[in-house]
């Protein structure tokens, strides 16, 4: 019996029109969909009238659930792995699913599409032929080490940050890189999309003056 296929399907990071025709076809054809939050993925599938069984797998899921999904794929069924927004495996637990599929010899097919990383890089306004991606910075352990690493990087550095920590991160980097420029993207591809440019201190001041922040931020820091 031949094994099934695991498709890694990128989904919109905000604007539902960004779902590719290929990704939509795959979502219609697979036997089940592996996702982070079934409520989030269900909204996307309902938008396109796709009716599929959803299986959640997130950072708190037990490995027994992963084993069961791999067994299903080995039996010949096919699945699409999606994340809540963007490309699976980038700062989410999707890489665990892919690693297990690789170990089990299951064919894996990427369905490329939306990504907050490439979205911000495309509007950087400075050279990003080479860059370093760090995902979310740790809250405590290892944070200072990474901040210093960013300050000494010869390449642009891109990272994700939450609305509760964006100002703190910008201020910490501004202390280390007072002359460096940055580009911050908020709510990329959504109705209130915003791109802010300037020095780290300038951008920090702009954001700090607001009463509240919503949505995740993507931060790109140019080398000093």
Coordinates of C-alpha atoms in Angstrom, one line a residue:
X1 CA 0.0 0.0 0.0
X2 CA 1.4 3.4 -1.0
X3 CA 1.5 6.2 1.6
X4 CA -0.5 9.4 1.3
X5 CA 0.9 12.8 0.7
X6 CA 1.4 15.7 3.1
X7 CA 0.8 19.1 1.5
X8 CA 2.2 22.2 3.3
X9 CA -0.3 24.8 2.3
X10 CA 0.3 28.5 2.9
X11 CA -2.9 30.4 3.8
X12 CA -3.7 34.2 4.0
X13 CA -2.1 36.2 6.7
X14 CA -5.1 38.5 6.8
X15 CA -6.6 39.2 3.3
X16 CA -8.6 36.1 2.3
X17 CA -8.1 37.0 -1.4
X18 CA -4.5 35.9 -1.1
X19 CA -5.3 32.2 -1.0
X20 CA -3.9 30.7 -4.2
X21 CA -6.0 28.7 -6.6
X22 CA -3.6 25.8 -6.1
X23 CA -3.9 25.9 -2.3
X24 CA -7.7 26.0 -2.7
X25 CA -7.6 23.0 -5.0
X26 CA -5.5 21.0 -2.5
X27 CA -7.7 21.9 0.4
X28 CA -10.7 20.5 -1.6
X29 CA -8.8 17.3 -2.6
X30 CA -7.1 16.1 0.6
X31 CA -8.8 13.8 3.1
X32 CA -8.2 16.0 6.2
X33 CA -6.6 19.3 7.2
X34 CA -4.1 19.6 10.1
X35 CA -4.3 23.1 11.7
X36 CA -3.3 25.1 14.8
X37 CA -6.8 26.4 15.8
X38 CA -9.8 24.6 14.2
X39 CA -11.9 27.8 14.7
X40 CA -9.5 29.9 12.6
X41 CA -9.2 27.4 9.8
X42 CA -12.9 26.7 9.8
X43 CA -13.6 30.3 9.0
X44 CA -11.3 30.1 6.0
X45 CA -12.8 26.9 4.7
X46 CA -16.3 28.2 5.1
X47 CA -15.4 31.3 3.1
X48 CA -14.6 29.0 0.2
X49 CA -17.2 26.4 0.9
X50 CA -14.6 23.7 1.7
X51 CA -15.9 20.9 3.9
X52 CA -13.1 18.8 5.5
X53 CA -12.3 17.1 8.7
X54 CA -10.0 19.3 10.8
X55 CA -7.3 17.9 13.1
X56 CA -5.7 20.3 15.5
X57 CA -2.0 20.2 16.3
X58 CA -0.4 23.0 18.3
X59 CA 2.5 23.6 20.7
X60 CA 0.6 21.9 23.6
X61 CA -0.6 18.9 21.7
X62 CA 0.5 15.4 22.8
X63 CA 2.8 13.4 20.6
X64 CA 0.2 10.6 20.5
X65 CA -1.9 12.9 18.2
X66 CA 1.0 13.4 15.9
X67 CA 1.6 9.6 15.8
X68 CA -2.0 9.0 14.8
X69 CA -1.9 11.6 12.0
X70 CA 1.3 9.9 10.6
X71 CA -0.4 6.5 10.8
X72 CA -3.3 7.9 8.7
X73 CA -0.9 9.2 6.1
X74 CA 0.9 5.9 6.0
X75 CA -2.4 4.1 5.4
X76 CA -2.8 6.1 2.1
X77 CA -4.8 9.2 3.1
X78 CA -3.6 12.7 2.2
X79 CA -3.6 15.8 4.4
X80 CA -2.9 19.5 4.1
X81 CA -0.9 21.2 6.9
X82 CA -1.9 24.8 7.5
X83 CA -1.2 27.4 10.1
X84 CA -3.5 30.1 11.5
X85 CA -1.9 32.6 9.1
X86 CA 0.9 32.4 6.5
X87 CA 3.3 29.6 5.7
X88 CA 3.4 26.5 8.1
X89 CA 6.6 25.8 9.9
X90 CA 7.6 29.4 10.3
X91 CA 7.5 30.2 14.1
X92 CA 4.7 27.6 14.6
X93 CA 4.7 23.9 15.5
X94 CA 4.2 22.8 11.9
X95 CA 7.8 21.8 11.7
X96 CA 7.2 19.0 14.1
X97 CA 4.6 17.5 11.7
X98 CA 7.0 17.8 8.8
X99 CA 9.8 16.2 10.7
X100 CA 7.6 13.3 11.6
X101 CA 6.5 12.9 8.0
X102 CA 10.1 12.9 6.8
X103 CA 11.1 10.3 9.3
X104 CA 8.1 8.1 8.2
X105 CA 9.0 8.4 4.5
X106 CA 5.8 10.3 3.6
X107 CA 6.0 12.4 0.5
X108 CA 5.8 16.1 1.3
X109 CA 4.7 18.8 -1.2
X110 CA 5.0 22.6 -0.5
X111 CA 2.2 24.8 -1.7
X112 CA 3.9 28.3 -1.4
X113 CA 2.0 31.4 -0.7
X114 CA 1.5 34.3 1.8
X115 CA 4.2 35.0 4.3
X116 CA 4.6 38.0 6.6
X117 CA 8.4 37.6 6.2
X118 CA 8.5 38.1 2.4
X119 CA 5.7 40.7 2.6
X120 CA 7.8 43.1 4.7
X121 CA 11.1 42.3 2.9
X122 CA 9.4 43.3 -0.4
X123 CA 8.8 46.8 0.9
X124 CA 12.0 47.3 2.9
X125 CA 13.5 50.0 0.7
X126 CA 17.1 48.8 1.4
X127 CA 19.1 45.7 0.3
X128 CA 17.7 42.4 1.6
X129 CA 19.7 40.1 -0.7
X130 CA 20.8 38.5 2.6
X131 CA 19.0 38.7 5.9
X132 CA 18.7 36.9 9.2
X133 CA 15.3 35.8 10.5
X134 CA 14.9 35.2 14.2
X135 CA 11.1 34.7 14.6
X136 CA 9.8 35.7 18.1
X137 CA 12.4 36.8 20.6
X138 CA 12.3 34.9 23.9
X139 CA 10.8 36.8 26.8
X140 CA 13.6 36.1 29.2
X141 CA 16.3 33.5 28.8
X142 CA 18.5 34.2 25.8
X143 CA 16.8 37.5 25.0
X144 CA 19.8 39.8 25.8
X145 CA 22.0 37.5 23.8
X146 CA 19.8 37.8 20.7
X147 CA 19.4 41.6 21.1
X148 CA 23.2 41.9 21.1
X149 CA 23.4 39.5 18.1
X150 CA 21.0 41.8 16.2
X151 CA 23.1 44.8 17.1
X152 CA 26.3 43.3 15.7
X153 CA 24.7 41.7 12.6
X154 CA 26.1 42.8 9.2
X155 CA 22.8 41.8 7.6
X156 CA 19.3 43.1 8.0
X157 CA 17.5 41.2 10.8
X158 CA 13.8 40.4 10.7
X159 CA 11.7 39.2 13.6
X160 CA 8.1 38.9 14.9
X161 CA 6.8 40.7 17.9
X162 CA 3.6 40.9 19.9
X163 CA 1.7 44.2 20.5
X164 CA 2.5 44.0 24.2
X165 CA 6.3 43.8 23.6
X166 CA 6.9 45.8 20.4
X167 CA 7.8 49.1 22.2
X168 CA 10.1 47.4 24.7
X169 CA 11.9 45.6 21.9
X170 CA 12.3 48.7 19.8
X171 CA 13.6 50.7 22.8
X172 CA 16.1 47.9 23.7
X173 CA 17.4 47.9 20.1
X174 CA 17.5 51.7 19.9
X175 CA 19.9 51.7 22.9
X176 CA 22.2 49.4 21.0
X177 CA 21.7 50.8 17.5
X178 CA 20.9 54.6 17.8
X179 CA 21.6 55.2 14.1
X180 CA 20.0 52.1 12.6
X181 CA 16.9 52.4 10.4
X182 CA 14.0 50.0 10.6
X183 CA 10.7 49.1 9.0
X184 CA 7.8 47.8 11.0
X185 CA 4.7 46.2 9.5
X186 CA 1.5 46.0 11.5
X187 CA -1.7 44.1 10.4
X188 CA -0.1 43.2 7.0
X189 CA -2.6 42.6 4.2
X190 CA -5.5 43.5 6.5
X191 CA -7.9 46.5 6.4
X192 CA -5.7 48.6 8.7
X193 CA -2.3 47.6 7.4
X194 CA 0.4 50.0 8.4
X195 CA 4.1 50.3 7.5
X196 CA 6.2 52.6 9.7
X197 CA 9.7 53.6 8.8
X198 CA 12.5 55.5 10.6
X199 CA 15.1 55.1 13.2
X200 CA 14.4 52.5 16.0
X201 CA 13.8 55.4 18.5
X202 CA 11.5 57.3 16.1
X203 CA 9.3 54.2 15.3
X204 CA 9.2 53.3 19.0
X205 CA 7.9 56.8 19.9
X206 CA 5.2 56.6 17.2
X207 CA 3.9 53.3 18.5
X208 CA 4.2 54.2 22.2
X209 CA 2.0 57.2 21.8
X210 CA -1.0 55.0 20.8
X211 CA -3.4 54.0 23.6
X212 CA -3.5 50.3 22.4
X213 CA -2.1 48.0 19.8
X214 CA -3.6 45.1 18.1
X215 CA -2.2 42.4 15.8
X216 CA 1.2 41.0 15.4
X217 CA 4.2 43.2 14.3
X218 CA 6.9 42.3 11.9
X219 CA 10.2 44.2 12.5
X220 CA 13.1 44.6 10.0
X221 CA 16.2 46.2 11.3
X222 CA 18.9 47.5 8.9
X223 CA 22.5 46.9 9.9
X224 CA 24.1 49.9 11.6

